């Protein structure tokens, strides 16, 4: 005995499947793979180097690429320091707090200057950038 599926049953199944597929795809926001702390630091360093503005360190204005190079040097030295955490234990927040926000020698906070002339502490800008990285909005 052969059983046939009615045409209306097939249409119902197709429509149901299409409807569920559409909503499962559209309700799923952009997903991303979480970055390692090392990757987050690297993204922050590249963001600094590509910044369309300048960095102010100890009262002197520096190009963004020079700021990136300086912070890379500071990070390398810090990771090799006897007093610093083990290199594998560095986090993006630790990088911002200990390396990218103030002069080690003078204690003077670093600032960034946007093209429109507005200045902000580098920590504010870097934490905003870190939020973007963590929410998968960075480029």
Short mmCIF file of C-alpha atoms in Angstrom, two decimals, residues 34-121:
data_model
loop_
_atom_site.label_atom_id
_atom_site.label_comp_id
_atom_site.label_asym_id
_atom_site.label_seq_id
_atom_site.Cartn_x
_atom_site.Cartn_y
_atom_site.Cartn_z
CA UNK A 34 36.68 36.05 20.93
CA UNK A 35 40.20 37.38 20.56
CA UNK A 36 43.05 36.31 22.78
CA UNK A 37 44.50 38.99 25.05
CA UNK A 38 47.65 39.06 22.92
CA UNK A 39 45.54 39.65 19.81
CA UNK A 40 43.59 42.43 21.54
CA UNK A 41 46.86 44.16 22.46
CA UNK A 42 48.07 43.85 18.87
CA UNK A 43 44.79 45.28 17.55
CA UNK A 44 45.08 48.20 19.98
CA UNK A 45 48.68 48.87 18.90
CA UNK A 46 47.67 48.86 15.22
CA UNK A 47 44.71 51.12 16.02
CA UNK A 48 47.09 53.56 17.69
CA UNK A 49 49.44 53.49 14.70
CA UNK A 50 46.59 54.14 12.27
CA UNK A 51 44.96 56.87 14.34
CA UNK A 52 44.15 60.01 12.35
CA UNK A 53 45.44 62.41 14.95
CA UNK A 54 48.40 62.83 17.25
CA UNK A 55 49.60 61.66 20.62
CA UNK A 56 50.85 63.90 23.37
CA UNK A 57 53.53 62.45 25.59
CA UNK A 58 55.20 64.57 28.27
CA UNK A 59 53.88 67.71 26.60
CA UNK A 60 55.30 66.86 23.16
CA UNK A 61 53.20 65.98 20.12
CA UNK A 62 54.01 62.74 18.31
CA UNK A 63 52.75 61.08 15.14
CA UNK A 64 50.48 58.09 15.60
CA UNK A 65 53.01 55.67 14.09
CA UNK A 66 55.69 56.97 16.46
CA UNK A 67 53.32 56.44 19.39
CA UNK A 68 52.69 52.86 18.28
CA UNK A 69 56.45 52.21 18.04
CA UNK A 70 57.04 53.78 21.47
CA UNK A 71 54.31 51.67 23.08
CA UNK A 72 55.61 48.51 21.42
CA UNK A 73 59.02 49.27 22.90
CA UNK A 74 57.54 49.95 26.36
CA UNK A 75 55.54 46.71 26.21
CA UNK A 76 58.58 44.69 25.18
CA UNK A 77 60.63 46.16 28.02
CA UNK A 78 57.81 45.63 30.52
CA UNK A 79 57.38 42.00 29.51
CA UNK A 80 61.10 41.46 30.07
CA UNK A 81 61.04 43.16 33.46
CA UNK A 82 61.59 41.12 36.58
CA UNK A 83 58.76 43.03 38.29
CA UNK A 84 56.13 42.63 35.56
CA UNK A 85 53.65 39.79 35.23
CA UNK A 86 54.65 36.82 33.14
CA UNK A 87 54.34 37.73 29.42
CA UNK A 88 51.55 35.18 28.93
CA UNK A 89 49.53 36.86 31.71
CA UNK A 90 49.34 40.28 30.05
CA UNK A 91 45.84 41.45 29.23
CA UNK A 92 44.62 44.30 27.06
CA UNK A 93 43.44 46.11 30.20
CA UNK A 94 46.85 45.70 31.82
CA UNK A 95 48.45 47.04 28.63
CA UNK A 96 46.21 50.10 28.71
CA UNK A 97 46.66 50.73 32.43
CA UNK A 98 50.41 50.13 32.72
CA UNK A 99 51.82 50.95 29.29
CA UNK A 100 49.55 53.11 27.14
CA UNK A 101 48.19 55.75 29.51
CA UNK A 102 51.08 57.54 31.18
CA UNK A 103 54.79 58.13 31.15
CA UNK A 104 56.72 55.65 33.25
CA UNK A 105 59.33 58.29 34.08
CA UNK A 106 57.23 61.39 34.76
CA UNK A 107 53.84 59.84 35.52
CA UNK A 108 52.25 62.39 33.16
CA UNK A 109 49.12 60.98 31.47
CA UNK A 110 49.25 60.51 27.73
CA UNK A 111 46.66 62.34 25.65
CA UNK A 112 45.38 61.99 22.15
CA UNK A 113 44.46 64.89 19.92
CA UNK A 114 41.79 64.39 17.30
CA UNK A 115 42.00 66.22 13.96
CA UNK A 116 39.38 68.70 15.23
CA UNK A 117 41.76 69.69 18.06
CA UNK A 118 39.91 68.01 20.91
CA UNK A 119 42.13 66.22 23.40
CA UNK A 120 41.30 63.25 25.61
CA UNK A 121 43.28 61.03 27.96
#
